[in-house]
Coordinates of C-alpha atoms in Angstrom, one line a residue:
M1 CA 18.5 37.0 -90.8
S2 CA 18.7 35.2 -94.3
S3 CA 16.9 38.0 -96.2
L4 CA 18.4 39.4 -99.3
V5 CA 19.2 43.0 -99.2
S6 CA 19.5 44.9 -102.8
I7 CA 21.6 47.8 -102.5
I8 CA 20.9 50.8 -104.8
T9 CA 24.0 52.9 -106.0
P10 CA 23.9 55.6 -108.6
C11 CA 27.2 56.5 -110.2
F12 CA 28.1 59.8 -112.1
N13 CA 31.6 60.7 -112.6
S14 CA 32.7 58.7 -109.4
E15 CA 35.9 57.2 -110.0
K16 CA 37.5 59.3 -107.0
Y17 CA 35.0 57.5 -104.5
I18 CA 33.2 54.6 -105.8
F19 CA 35.8 52.1 -105.0
Q20 CA 35.8 53.0 -101.3
A21 CA 31.9 52.7 -101.4
I22 CA 32.0 49.2 -102.9
Q23 CA 34.5 48.1 -100.4
S24 CA 32.4 49.2 -97.6
V25 CA 29.6 47.0 -98.9
I26 CA 32.1 44.1 -99.5
S27 CA 33.2 44.5 -95.9
Q28 CA 29.9 44.2 -94.4
T29 CA 29.3 41.4 -91.6
Y30 CA 26.1 40.7 -93.1
Q31 CA 26.7 39.1 -96.4
N32 CA 23.4 38.3 -98.0
W33 CA 23.3 41.1 -100.4
E34 CA 23.5 42.4 -103.9
L35 CA 24.8 45.5 -104.9
L36 CA 23.3 47.1 -108.0
L37 CA 25.4 49.7 -109.4
V38 CA 23.9 52.2 -112.4
D39 CA 26.4 54.3 -114.0
D40 CA 24.4 57.5 -115.3
Y41 CA 26.5 57.8 -118.4
S42 CA 29.7 59.0 -116.7
S43 CA 32.6 60.6 -118.6
D44 CA 35.3 59.3 -116.4
E45 CA 36.5 55.6 -115.5
T46 CA 33.6 55.0 -113.3
F47 CA 32.1 52.0 -115.3
A48 CA 35.5 50.3 -115.9
I49 CA 36.0 50.3 -112.1
I50 CA 32.5 48.8 -111.5
S51 CA 32.9 46.3 -114.1
N52 CA 36.0 45.3 -112.5
F53 CA 34.4 44.3 -109.6
T54 CA 31.4 42.5 -111.1
S55 CA 34.2 39.8 -112.4
Q56 CA 35.5 39.3 -108.8
D57 CA 31.9 39.1 -107.0
N58 CA 28.9 37.9 -108.6
R59 CA 26.8 39.9 -106.1
I60 CA 28.0 43.0 -107.7
K61 CA 26.0 44.0 -110.9
A62 CA 27.0 46.8 -113.1
F63 CA 24.7 48.9 -115.5
K64 CA 25.1 51.7 -117.7
L65 CA 22.6 54.1 -118.9
D66 CA 22.6 55.4 -122.5
K67 CA 22.3 59.0 -121.5
N68 CA 22.9 61.2 -118.4
S69 CA 19.3 61.1 -117.0
G70 CA 19.9 61.7 -113.1
A71 CA 20.3 59.7 -109.9
G72 CA 16.4 59.4 -109.8
V73 CA 16.3 57.5 -113.0
A74 CA 19.2 55.7 -112.0
R75 CA 18.0 54.4 -108.7
N76 CA 14.7 53.6 -110.5
F77 CA 16.4 51.3 -113.0
A78 CA 18.3 49.6 -110.2
I79 CA 15.0 49.2 -108.0
Q80 CA 13.6 47.5 -111.1
Q81 CA 16.4 45.0 -111.2
A82 CA 16.6 44.2 -107.5
S83 CA 15.4 41.1 -106.2
G84 CA 15.8 41.4 -102.5
N85 CA 13.3 41.4 -99.4
Y86 CA 15.0 44.7 -98.2
I87 CA 16.0 47.8 -100.5
A88 CA 18.9 49.8 -99.1
F89 CA 20.5 53.0 -100.5
L90 CA 24.0 54.1 -100.8
D91 CA 25.5 56.8 -103.0
A92 CA 28.7 56.5 -104.8
D93 CA 30.9 58.9 -102.5
D94 CA 29.3 57.4 -99.3
M95 CA 30.6 54.3 -97.0
W96 CA 29.0 52.1 -94.5
K97 CA 30.6 50.8 -91.2
P98 CA 31.0 47.3 -91.4
Q99 CA 28.0 46.2 -89.1
K100 CA 25.5 48.5 -90.9
L101 CA 23.3 45.8 -92.4
E102 CA 23.6 43.3 -89.6
K103 CA 22.6 45.9 -86.8
Q104 CA 19.8 47.4 -89.1
L105 CA 18.3 44.3 -90.1
R106 CA 18.6 42.9 -86.4
F107 CA 16.7 46.0 -85.2
M108 CA 13.9 45.8 -87.8
Q109 CA 13.1 42.2 -86.9
S110 CA 13.4 42.7 -83.1
Q111 CA 11.1 45.6 -83.4
N112 CA 9.0 44.2 -86.2
I113 CA 9.2 47.4 -88.2
P114 CA 9.5 47.7 -92.1
F115 CA 11.3 50.5 -92.5
T116 CA 14.3 52.3 -90.5
F117 CA 17.4 54.5 -90.5
S118 CA 20.4 55.2 -88.4
F119 CA 22.4 58.2 -87.2
Y120 CA 25.6 58.7 -89.4
E121 CA 29.0 60.6 -89.3
T122 CA 30.4 63.3 -91.9
I123 CA 33.8 63.1 -93.8
D124 CA 35.5 65.7 -95.9
E125 CA 36.4 64.9 -99.7
V126 CA 39.4 63.1 -98.7
G127 CA 37.9 60.9 -96.1
N128 CA 39.0 62.5 -93.1
L129 CA 36.3 62.4 -90.2
K130 CA 34.6 65.9 -89.4
N131 CA 34.0 64.8 -85.9
E132 CA 30.4 65.3 -85.8
I133 CA 27.4 62.8 -85.6
L134 CA 24.1 63.5 -87.1
T135 CA 21.3 62.2 -84.7
T136 CA 17.7 62.3 -84.9
P137 CA 14.7 62.3 -82.4
S138 CA 14.1 59.0 -81.1
K139 CA 10.8 58.8 -83.1
I140 CA 10.0 60.7 -86.5
T141 CA 6.4 61.4 -87.2
Y142 CA 5.0 62.5 -90.5
K143 CA 4.8 66.0 -89.6
Q144 CA 8.4 66.1 -88.1
L145 CA 9.6 64.8 -91.7
Y146 CA 7.4 66.9 -93.5
Y147 CA 9.4 70.0 -92.3
C148 CA 12.9 68.4 -92.4
N149 CA 14.6 65.5 -93.7
W150 CA 15.9 63.8 -90.7
I151 CA 16.8 60.6 -92.5
G152 CA 20.2 60.3 -94.3
N153 CA 19.7 58.4 -97.7
L154 CA 22.7 56.4 -96.8
T155 CA 21.1 54.8 -94.0
G156 CA 17.5 54.0 -95.1
I157 CA 16.2 50.5 -95.6
Y158 CA 13.0 49.4 -96.2
S159 CA 10.8 46.3 -96.8
V160 CA 9.7 45.2 -100.0
D161 CA 7.6 42.4 -98.7
F162 CA 5.6 45.1 -96.9
F163 CA 5.9 48.3 -99.3
G164 CA 6.5 46.8 -102.6
K165 CA 9.1 48.7 -104.8
L166 CA 8.7 52.2 -104.4
P167 CA 9.5 54.6 -107.3
I168 CA 11.7 57.3 -107.0
S169 CA 10.9 60.9 -108.3
S170 CA 13.1 62.2 -111.1
L171 CA 13.7 65.7 -109.4
K172 CA 17.5 66.3 -109.4
K173 CA 17.6 66.6 -105.4
R174 CA 15.3 65.8 -102.7
Q175 CA 14.1 62.1 -104.2
D176 CA 15.0 60.6 -101.1
W177 CA 12.9 62.8 -98.8
M178 CA 10.0 62.3 -100.9
L179 CA 10.2 58.5 -100.7
W180 CA 10.8 58.6 -96.9
L181 CA 7.6 60.8 -96.8
Q182 CA 5.6 58.2 -98.7
I183 CA 6.6 55.5 -96.5
V184 CA 6.3 57.3 -93.1
K185 CA 2.8 58.6 -94.2
Q186 CA 2.0 54.7 -94.4
I187 CA 3.5 53.8 -91.1
Q188 CA 2.9 57.0 -89.2
T189 CA 6.3 56.8 -87.0
A190 CA 9.7 55.8 -88.1
I191 CA 12.3 54.8 -85.6
P192 CA 16.1 55.0 -86.0
V193 CA 19.0 52.8 -85.1
P194 CA 20.3 55.0 -82.4
E195 CA 23.9 54.7 -83.4
S196 CA 26.3 55.9 -86.4
L197 CA 26.3 53.3 -89.1
A198 CA 27.6 55.2 -92.0
Y199 CA 30.0 57.9 -93.3
Y200 CA 28.5 60.8 -95.6
R201 CA 30.8 62.6 -97.5
V202 CA 30.6 66.4 -97.6
R203 CA 31.7 67.7 -101.2
E204 CA 32.4 71.2 -102.1
D205 CA 30.8 70.8 -105.7
S206 CA 27.7 69.2 -104.2
I207 CA 24.2 70.8 -103.9
S208 CA 23.4 69.1 -100.8
A209 CA 26.9 70.9 -99.4
S210 CA 24.9 74.1 -99.1
K211 CA 21.4 74.2 -97.2
W212 CA 20.6 77.6 -99.1
K213 CA 21.2 75.9 -102.7
L214 CA 18.4 73.4 -101.6
I215 CA 15.8 76.0 -101.2
K216 CA 14.4 75.7 -104.8
Y217 CA 14.3 72.0 -104.3
N218 CA 12.4 72.0 -101.0
F219 CA 9.9 74.6 -102.7
K220 CA 9.3 72.0 -105.5
V221 CA 8.5 69.0 -103.1
Y222 CA 6.0 71.4 -101.5
R223 CA 4.6 72.9 -104.7
N224 CA 4.5 69.7 -106.8
F225 CA 4.7 66.7 -104.7
H226 CA 2.4 68.0 -101.8
K227 CA 0.4 70.0 -104.4
R228 CA 0.3 73.1 -102.0
S229 CA -0.4 76.6 -103.5
F230 CA 2.3 79.2 -104.2
I231 CA 1.8 81.1 -100.9
S232 CA 1.7 77.6 -98.8
A233 CA 4.7 76.4 -100.4
C234 CA 6.7 79.4 -99.7
W235 CA 5.4 79.2 -96.1
D236 CA 6.3 75.7 -95.8
T237 CA 9.8 76.3 -97.2
M238 CA 10.3 79.1 -94.5
Q239 CA 9.3 76.7 -91.8
F240 CA 11.6 74.0 -93.4
L241 CA 14.5 76.4 -93.0
Y242 CA 13.7 77.4 -89.4
V243 CA 13.7 73.7 -88.7
Q244 CA 16.8 73.2 -90.5
L245 CA 18.9 76.2 -89.1
V246 CA 17.4 76.1 -85.5
I247 CA 15.9 72.6 -84.7
K248 CA 18.2 70.2 -86.5
P249 CA 21.6 71.6 -85.2
K250 CA 20.6 70.6 -81.6
Y251 CA 20.9 67.1 -82.8
K252 CA 24.4 67.4 -84.2
K253 CA 27.1 66.0 -81.8
K254 CA 30.6 66.8 -81.6

């Protein structure tokens, strides 16, 4: 497993968490990676923190946008700079377990698949475990993914050799879901590594902390990305909510 992995991390006012995110990458048992950190014009000490890491480890690269443009633009900028055979995603407030890359790459190569993801656990704002693991079905079809984003952004890895560099939507939220939909539409089925390999931080100020706040973004995905009519987009959004509130909780382990 000598393939280079490009890790994409957008940052915005992330001084409270970015140190832990970077340390979780440095601690990986698989060491052939590059970490591309893109500061989205933060007003705090985020850029100073990530710049300090670049002087300590030449695998870590820091960039700063000249205006606040959103995570999608920051991710696209990083992807353009990436030189890896694989692209992985880690947000500035999340963390990976030490064997995340090693286990996931071994799984991809043993299964001969160009994309995979894993289960993950949730932590609170200060890093305490919330004692829950978010799992998924053993296989994810395009139809399943259409009605529910089963794939945690911090766990997805895809092969650049197979897919090329895939662009990210500039929509404020749900960029990752649209990316996974593109990928799974092409390969038909996605298979997870059946264990938790990462920690997702649940923040009270985050849009994604409330499923209800995401309704308008789900609607935009159906309306604009899938080109559904207004009525069809409303119907699809309601079905998404049903899966999110009734089906998906069954895959949450305490």
